mmCIF file of N, CA and C in Angstrom:
data_model
loop_
_atom_site.group_PDB
_atom_site.id
_atom_site.type_symbol
_atom_site.label_atom_id
_atom_site.label_comp_id
_atom_site.label_asym_id
_atom_site.label_seq_id
_atom_site.Cartn_x
_atom_site.Cartn_y
_atom_site.Cartn_z
ATOM 1 N N UNK A 1089 -25.098 0.056 -43.445
ATOM 2 C CA UNK A 1089 -24.673 -1.065 -42.520
ATOM 3 C C UNK A 1089 -23.339 -1.030 -41.824
ATOM 4 N N UNK A 1090 -23.379 -1.844 -40.684
ATOM 5 C CA UNK A 1090 -22.211 -1.808 -39.888
ATOM 6 C C UNK A 1090 -20.940 -2.711 -40.446
ATOM 7 N N UNK A 1091 -20.002 -1.951 -40.474
ATOM 8 C CA UNK A 1091 -18.552 -2.605 -40.883
ATOM 9 C C UNK A 1091 -18.255 -3.807 -40.493
ATOM 10 N N UNK A 1092 -18.138 -4.945 -41.073
ATOM 11 C CA UNK A 1092 -17.556 -6.355 -40.469
ATOM 12 C C UNK A 1092 -16.465 -6.416 -40.266
ATOM 13 N N UNK A 1093 -15.971 -6.865 -38.967
ATOM 14 C CA UNK A 1093 -14.443 -6.968 -38.825
ATOM 15 C C UNK A 1093 -14.025 -8.403 -39.419
ATOM 16 N N UNK A 1094 -12.761 -8.148 -40.159
ATOM 17 C CA UNK A 1094 -12.551 -9.442 -40.897
ATOM 18 C C UNK A 1094 -11.768 -10.582 -39.902
ATOM 19 N N UNK A 1095 -11.827 -11.782 -40.012
ATOM 20 C CA UNK A 1095 -11.220 -12.586 -39.287
ATOM 21 C C UNK A 1095 -9.413 -12.745 -39.189
ATOM 22 N N UNK A 1096 -9.245 -12.033 -40.263
ATOM 23 C CA UNK A 1096 -7.812 -12.079 -40.709
ATOM 24 C C UNK A 1096 -7.371 -10.539 -40.733
ATOM 25 N N UNK A 1097 -5.986 -10.242 -40.153
ATOM 26 C CA UNK A 1097 -5.355 -9.067 -39.974
ATOM 27 C C UNK A 1097 -4.477 -9.201 -41.387
ATOM 28 N N UNK A 1098 -4.876 -7.687 -41.903
ATOM 29 C CA UNK A 1098 -3.934 -7.597 -43.235
ATOM 30 C C UNK A 1098 -2.655 -7.245 -42.595
ATOM 31 N N UNK A 1099 -1.527 -7.907 -43.569
ATOM 32 C CA UNK A 1099 -0.273 -7.818 -43.265
ATOM 33 C C UNK A 1099 0.614 -7.060 -44.627
ATOM 34 N N UNK A 1100 0.896 -6.041 -44.480
ATOM 35 C CA UNK A 1100 1.703 -5.633 -45.798
ATOM 36 C C UNK A 1100 3.348 -5.672 -45.471
ATOM 37 N N UNK A 1101 4.096 -6.019 -46.293
ATOM 38 C CA UNK A 1101 5.639 -6.176 -46.222
ATOM 39 C C UNK A 1101 6.236 -4.901 -45.976
ATOM 40 N N UNK A 1102 7.214 -4.593 -45.277
ATOM 41 C CA UNK A 1102 7.962 -3.408 -44.860
ATOM 42 C C UNK A 1102 8.916 -3.491 -46.004
ATOM 43 N N UNK A 1103 9.577 -4.184 -46.406
ATOM 44 C CA UNK A 1103 10.612 -4.400 -47.350
ATOM 45 C C UNK A 1103 10.305 -5.175 -48.403
ATOM 46 N N UNK A 1104 10.944 -5.031 -49.537
ATOM 47 C CA UNK A 1104 10.945 -5.987 -50.455
ATOM 48 C C UNK A 1104 9.843 -5.554 -51.736
ATOM 49 N N UNK A 1105 9.420 -6.281 -52.502
ATOM 50 C CA UNK A 1105 8.620 -6.086 -53.704
ATOM 51 C C UNK A 1105 7.161 -6.716 -53.425
ATOM 52 N N UNK A 1106 6.117 -6.236 -53.670
ATOM 53 C CA UNK A 1106 4.916 -6.678 -53.445
ATOM 54 C C UNK A 1106 4.388 -6.697 -54.869
ATOM 55 N N UNK A 1107 4.068 -7.964 -55.423
ATOM 56 C CA UNK A 1107 3.508 -8.247 -56.657
ATOM 57 C C UNK A 1107 2.101 -9.058 -56.574
ATOM 58 N N UNK A 1108 1.073 -8.512 -57.367
ATOM 59 C CA UNK A 1108 -0.134 -9.164 -57.438
ATOM 60 C C UNK A 1108 -0.360 -9.684 -58.894
ATOM 61 N N UNK A 1109 -0.617 -10.760 -58.926
ATOM 62 C CA UNK A 1109 -0.939 -11.538 -60.277
ATOM 63 C C UNK A 1109 -2.557 -11.975 -60.156
ATOM 64 N N UNK A 1110 -3.210 -10.885 -60.847
ATOM 65 C CA UNK A 1110 -4.805 -11.412 -60.888
ATOM 66 C C UNK A 1110 -5.202 -11.296 -62.135
ATOM 67 N N UNK A 1111 -4.170 -11.664 -63.196
ATOM 68 C CA UNK A 1111 -4.723 -11.372 -64.503
ATOM 69 C C UNK A 1111 -5.112 -12.867 -64.903
ATOM 70 N N UNK A 1112 -6.436 -12.817 -65.584
ATOM 71 C CA UNK A 1112 -6.868 -14.152 -66.101
ATOM 72 C C UNK A 1112 -6.286 -14.293 -67.547
ATOM 73 N N UNK A 1113 -5.991 -15.373 -68.025
ATOM 74 C CA UNK A 1113 -5.665 -15.621 -69.105
ATOM 75 C C UNK A 1113 -6.349 -16.926 -69.961
ATOM 76 N N UNK A 1114 -6.151 -17.072 -71.079
ATOM 77 C CA UNK A 1114 -6.663 -18.310 -71.814
ATOM 78 C C UNK A 1114 -5.918 -19.470 -71.454
ATOM 79 N N UNK A 1115 -6.282 -20.344 -71.327
ATOM 80 C CA UNK A 1115 -5.320 -21.793 -71.284
ATOM 81 C C UNK A 1115 -6.048 -22.529 -72.298
ATOM 82 N N UNK A 1116 -4.848 -23.080 -73.070
ATOM 83 C CA UNK A 1116 -5.178 -23.895 -74.462
ATOM 84 C C UNK A 1116 -4.988 -25.249 -73.925
ATOM 85 N N UNK A 1117 -5.860 -25.960 -74.148
ATOM 86 C CA UNK A 1117 -5.953 -27.398 -73.946
ATOM 87 C C UNK A 1117 -5.787 -28.470 -75.088
ATOM 88 N N UNK A 1118 -5.279 -29.547 -74.836
ATOM 89 C CA UNK A 1118 -5.126 -30.474 -75.993
ATOM 90 C C UNK A 1118 -6.686 -30.789 -76.617
ATOM 91 N N UNK A 1119 -6.679 -30.614 -78.005
ATOM 92 C CA UNK A 1119 -8.232 -30.874 -78.347
ATOM 93 C C UNK A 1119 -8.494 -32.327 -78.365
ATOM 94 N N UNK A 1120 -9.785 -32.357 -78.060
ATOM 95 C CA UNK A 1120 -10.411 -33.765 -78.194
ATOM 96 C C UNK A 1120 -11.157 -34.084 -79.202
ATOM 97 N N UNK A 1121 -10.715 -35.066 -79.860
ATOM 98 C CA UNK A 1121 -11.462 -35.685 -80.890
ATOM 99 C C UNK A 1121 -12.991 -36.368 -80.607
ATOM 100 N N UNK A 1122 -13.909 -35.985 -81.247
ATOM 101 C CA UNK A 1122 -15.151 -36.455 -80.794
ATOM 102 C C UNK A 1122 -15.615 -37.359 -82.295
ATOM 103 N N UNK A 1123 -16.315 -38.474 -81.902
ATOM 104 C CA UNK A 1123 -16.494 -39.537 -82.952
ATOM 105 C C UNK A 1123 -17.667 -38.950 -83.726
ATOM 106 N N UNK A 1124 -17.619 -39.146 -84.798
ATOM 107 C CA UNK A 1124 -18.493 -38.715 -85.883
ATOM 108 C C UNK A 1124 -19.820 -39.196 -85.537
ATOM 109 N N UNK A 1125 -20.157 -40.574 -85.016
ATOM 110 C CA UNK A 1125 -21.235 -41.530 -84.428
ATOM 111 C C UNK A 1125 -21.082 -41.772 -83.035
ATOM 112 N N UNK A 1126 -22.091 -41.634 -82.487
ATOM 113 C CA UNK A 1126 -22.165 -42.132 -80.939
ATOM 114 C C UNK A 1126 -22.092 -43.556 -80.987
ATOM 115 N N UNK A 1127 -21.626 -44.051 -79.774
ATOM 116 C CA UNK A 1127 -21.404 -45.449 -79.622
ATOM 117 C C UNK A 1127 -22.809 -45.998 -79.504
ATOM 118 N N UNK A 1128 -23.883 -45.158 -79.065
ATOM 119 C CA UNK A 1128 -25.224 -45.700 -79.020
ATOM 120 C C UNK A 1128 -25.953 -45.866 -80.476
ATOM 121 N N UNK A 1129 -25.496 -44.858 -81.278
ATOM 122 C CA UNK A 1129 -25.999 -44.944 -82.780
ATOM 123 C C UNK A 1129 -25.403 -46.204 -83.431
ATOM 124 N N UNK A 1130 -23.945 -46.235 -83.026
ATOM 125 C CA UNK A 1130 -23.298 -47.400 -83.763
ATOM 126 C C UNK A 1130 -23.935 -48.844 -83.530
ATOM 127 N N UNK A 1131 -24.258 -49.038 -82.109
ATOM 128 C CA UNK A 1131 -25.062 -50.150 -81.385
ATOM 129 C C UNK A 1131 -26.253 -50.486 -82.307
ATOM 130 N N UNK A 1132 -27.053 -49.280 -82.474
ATOM 131 C CA UNK A 1132 -28.360 -49.468 -82.851
ATOM 132 C C UNK A 1132 -28.219 -49.862 -84.539
ATOM 133 N N UNK A 1133 -27.227 -49.337 -85.100
ATOM 134 C CA UNK A 1133 -26.927 -49.589 -86.641
ATOM 135 C C UNK A 1133 -26.538 -51.133 -86.583
ATOM 136 N N UNK A 1134 -25.780 -51.576 -85.773
ATOM 137 C CA UNK A 1134 -25.454 -52.965 -85.836
ATOM 138 C C UNK A 1134 -26.678 -53.842 -85.520
ATOM 139 N N UNK A 1135 -27.452 -53.368 -84.605
ATOM 140 C CA UNK A 1135 -28.588 -54.456 -84.288
ATOM 141 C C UNK A 1135 -29.694 -54.284 -85.515
ATOM 142 N N UNK A 1136 -29.750 -53.105 -86.302
ATOM 143 C CA UNK A 1136 -30.593 -53.057 -87.480
ATOM 144 C C UNK A 1136 -30.141 -53.931 -88.594
ATOM 145 N N UNK A 1137 -28.707 -53.896 -88.560
ATOM 146 C CA UNK A 1137 -28.129 -54.665 -89.802
ATOM 147 C C UNK A 1137 -28.306 -56.197 -89.577
ATOM 148 N N UNK A 1138 -28.074 -56.612 -88.307
ATOM 149 C CA UNK A 1138 -28.196 -57.840 -87.880
ATOM 150 C C UNK A 1138 -29.850 -58.420 -88.077
ATOM 151 N N UNK A 1139 -30.688 -57.675 -87.761
ATOM 152 C CA UNK A 1139 -32.142 -57.840 -88.031
ATOM 153 C C UNK A 1139 -32.320 -58.108 -89.546
ATOM 154 N N UNK A 1140 -31.849 -57.264 -90.302
ATOM 155 C CA UNK A 1140 -32.053 -57.274 -91.708
ATOM 156 C C UNK A 1140 -31.399 -58.461 -92.345
ATOM 157 N N UNK A 1141 -30.244 -58.839 -91.687
ATOM 158 C CA UNK A 1141 -29.647 -60.216 -92.148
ATOM 159 C C UNK A 1141 -30.420 -61.325 -92.002
ATOM 160 N N UNK A 1142 -31.179 -61.469 -90.727
ATOM 161 C CA UNK A 1142 -31.709 -62.665 -90.216
ATOM 162 C C UNK A 1142 -33.119 -62.584 -91.043
ATOM 163 N N UNK A 1143 -33.605 -61.551 -91.553
ATOM 164 C CA UNK A 1143 -34.989 -61.386 -92.255
ATOM 165 C C UNK A 1143 -34.384 -61.948 -93.765
ATOM 166 N N UNK A 1144 -33.405 -61.679 -94.134
ATOM 167 C CA UNK A 1144 -32.902 -62.051 -95.679
ATOM 168 C C UNK A 1144 -32.621 -63.581 -95.443
ATOM 169 N N UNK A 1145 -32.159 -63.959 -94.699
ATOM 170 C CA UNK A 1145 -31.951 -65.495 -94.451
ATOM 171 C C UNK A 1145 -33.288 -66.206 -94.234
ATOM 172 N N UNK A 1146 -34.099 -65.661 -93.617
ATOM 173 C CA UNK A 1146 -35.485 -66.304 -93.480
ATOM 174 C C UNK A 1146 -36.134 -66.411 -94.863
ATOM 175 N N UNK A 1147 -36.032 -65.312 -95.646
ATOM 176 C CA UNK A 1147 -36.736 -65.158 -96.842
ATOM 177 C C UNK A 1147 -36.162 -66.160 -97.774
ATOM 178 N N UNK A 1148 -34.635 -66.274 -97.907
ATOM 179 C CA UNK A 1148 -33.910 -67.011 -98.704
ATOM 180 C C UNK A 1148 -34.387 -68.757 -98.168
ATOM 181 N N UNK A 1149 -34.581 -68.899 -97.209
ATOM 182 C CA UNK A 1149 -34.878 -70.233 -96.686
ATOM 183 C C UNK A 1149 -36.541 -70.433 -97.012
ATOM 184 N N UNK A 1150 -37.230 -69.564 -97.156
ATOM 185 C CA UNK A 1150 -38.673 -69.810 -97.607
ATOM 186 C C UNK A 1150 -38.698 -70.138 -99.203
ATOM 187 N N UNK A 1151 -37.794 -69.271 -99.792
ATOM 188 C CA UNK A 1151 -37.829 -69.223 -101.239
ATOM 189 C C UNK A 1151 -37.170 -70.852 -101.515
ATOM 190 N N UNK A 1152 -36.368 -71.403 -100.717
ATOM 191 C CA UNK A 1152 -35.707 -72.707 -101.177
ATOM 192 C C UNK A 1152 -36.784 -73.976 -100.725
ATOM 193 N N UNK A 1153 -37.497 -73.646 -99.751
ATOM 194 C CA UNK A 1153 -38.323 -74.511 -99.358
ATOM 195 C C UNK A 1153 -39.256 -75.023 -100.359
ATOM 196 N N UNK A 1154 -40.127 -74.338 -101.182
ATOM 197 C CA UNK A 1154 -41.356 -74.579 -102.238
ATOM 198 C C UNK A 1154 -40.287 -75.328 -103.266
ATOM 199 N N UNK A 1155 -39.213 -74.965 -103.565
ATOM 200 C CA UNK A 1155 -38.362 -75.527 -104.774
ATOM 201 C C UNK A 1155 -37.953 -77.063 -104.210
ATOM 202 N N UNK A 1156 -37.790 -77.172 -103.027
ATOM 203 C CA UNK A 1156 -37.543 -78.608 -102.572
ATOM 204 C C UNK A 1156 -38.375 -79.403 -102.517
ATOM 205 N N UNK A 1157 -39.927 -79.120 -102.121
ATOM 206 C CA UNK A 1157 -40.921 -79.922 -102.268
ATOM 207 C C UNK A 1157 -41.396 -80.108 -103.677
ATOM 208 N N UNK A 1158 -41.038 -79.419 -104.493
ATOM 209 C CA UNK A 1158 -41.788 -79.619 -105.805
ATOM 210 C C UNK A 1158 -40.991 -80.933 -106.616
#
């Protein structure tokens, strides 16, 4: 292949120190606490609990109705 000419000309210092920092290191981040239950699961559980409560109330109302009629 033909050698491509770079758009930038390489410049090296004639005096001083040349340092290269190309070492990758691990960066530690603050740990993130994850909820044990997702918000969606919590909403579904609340909806299910509310549905069970309404069913219980309806059953209690049905049990009380025949007792009142007698």
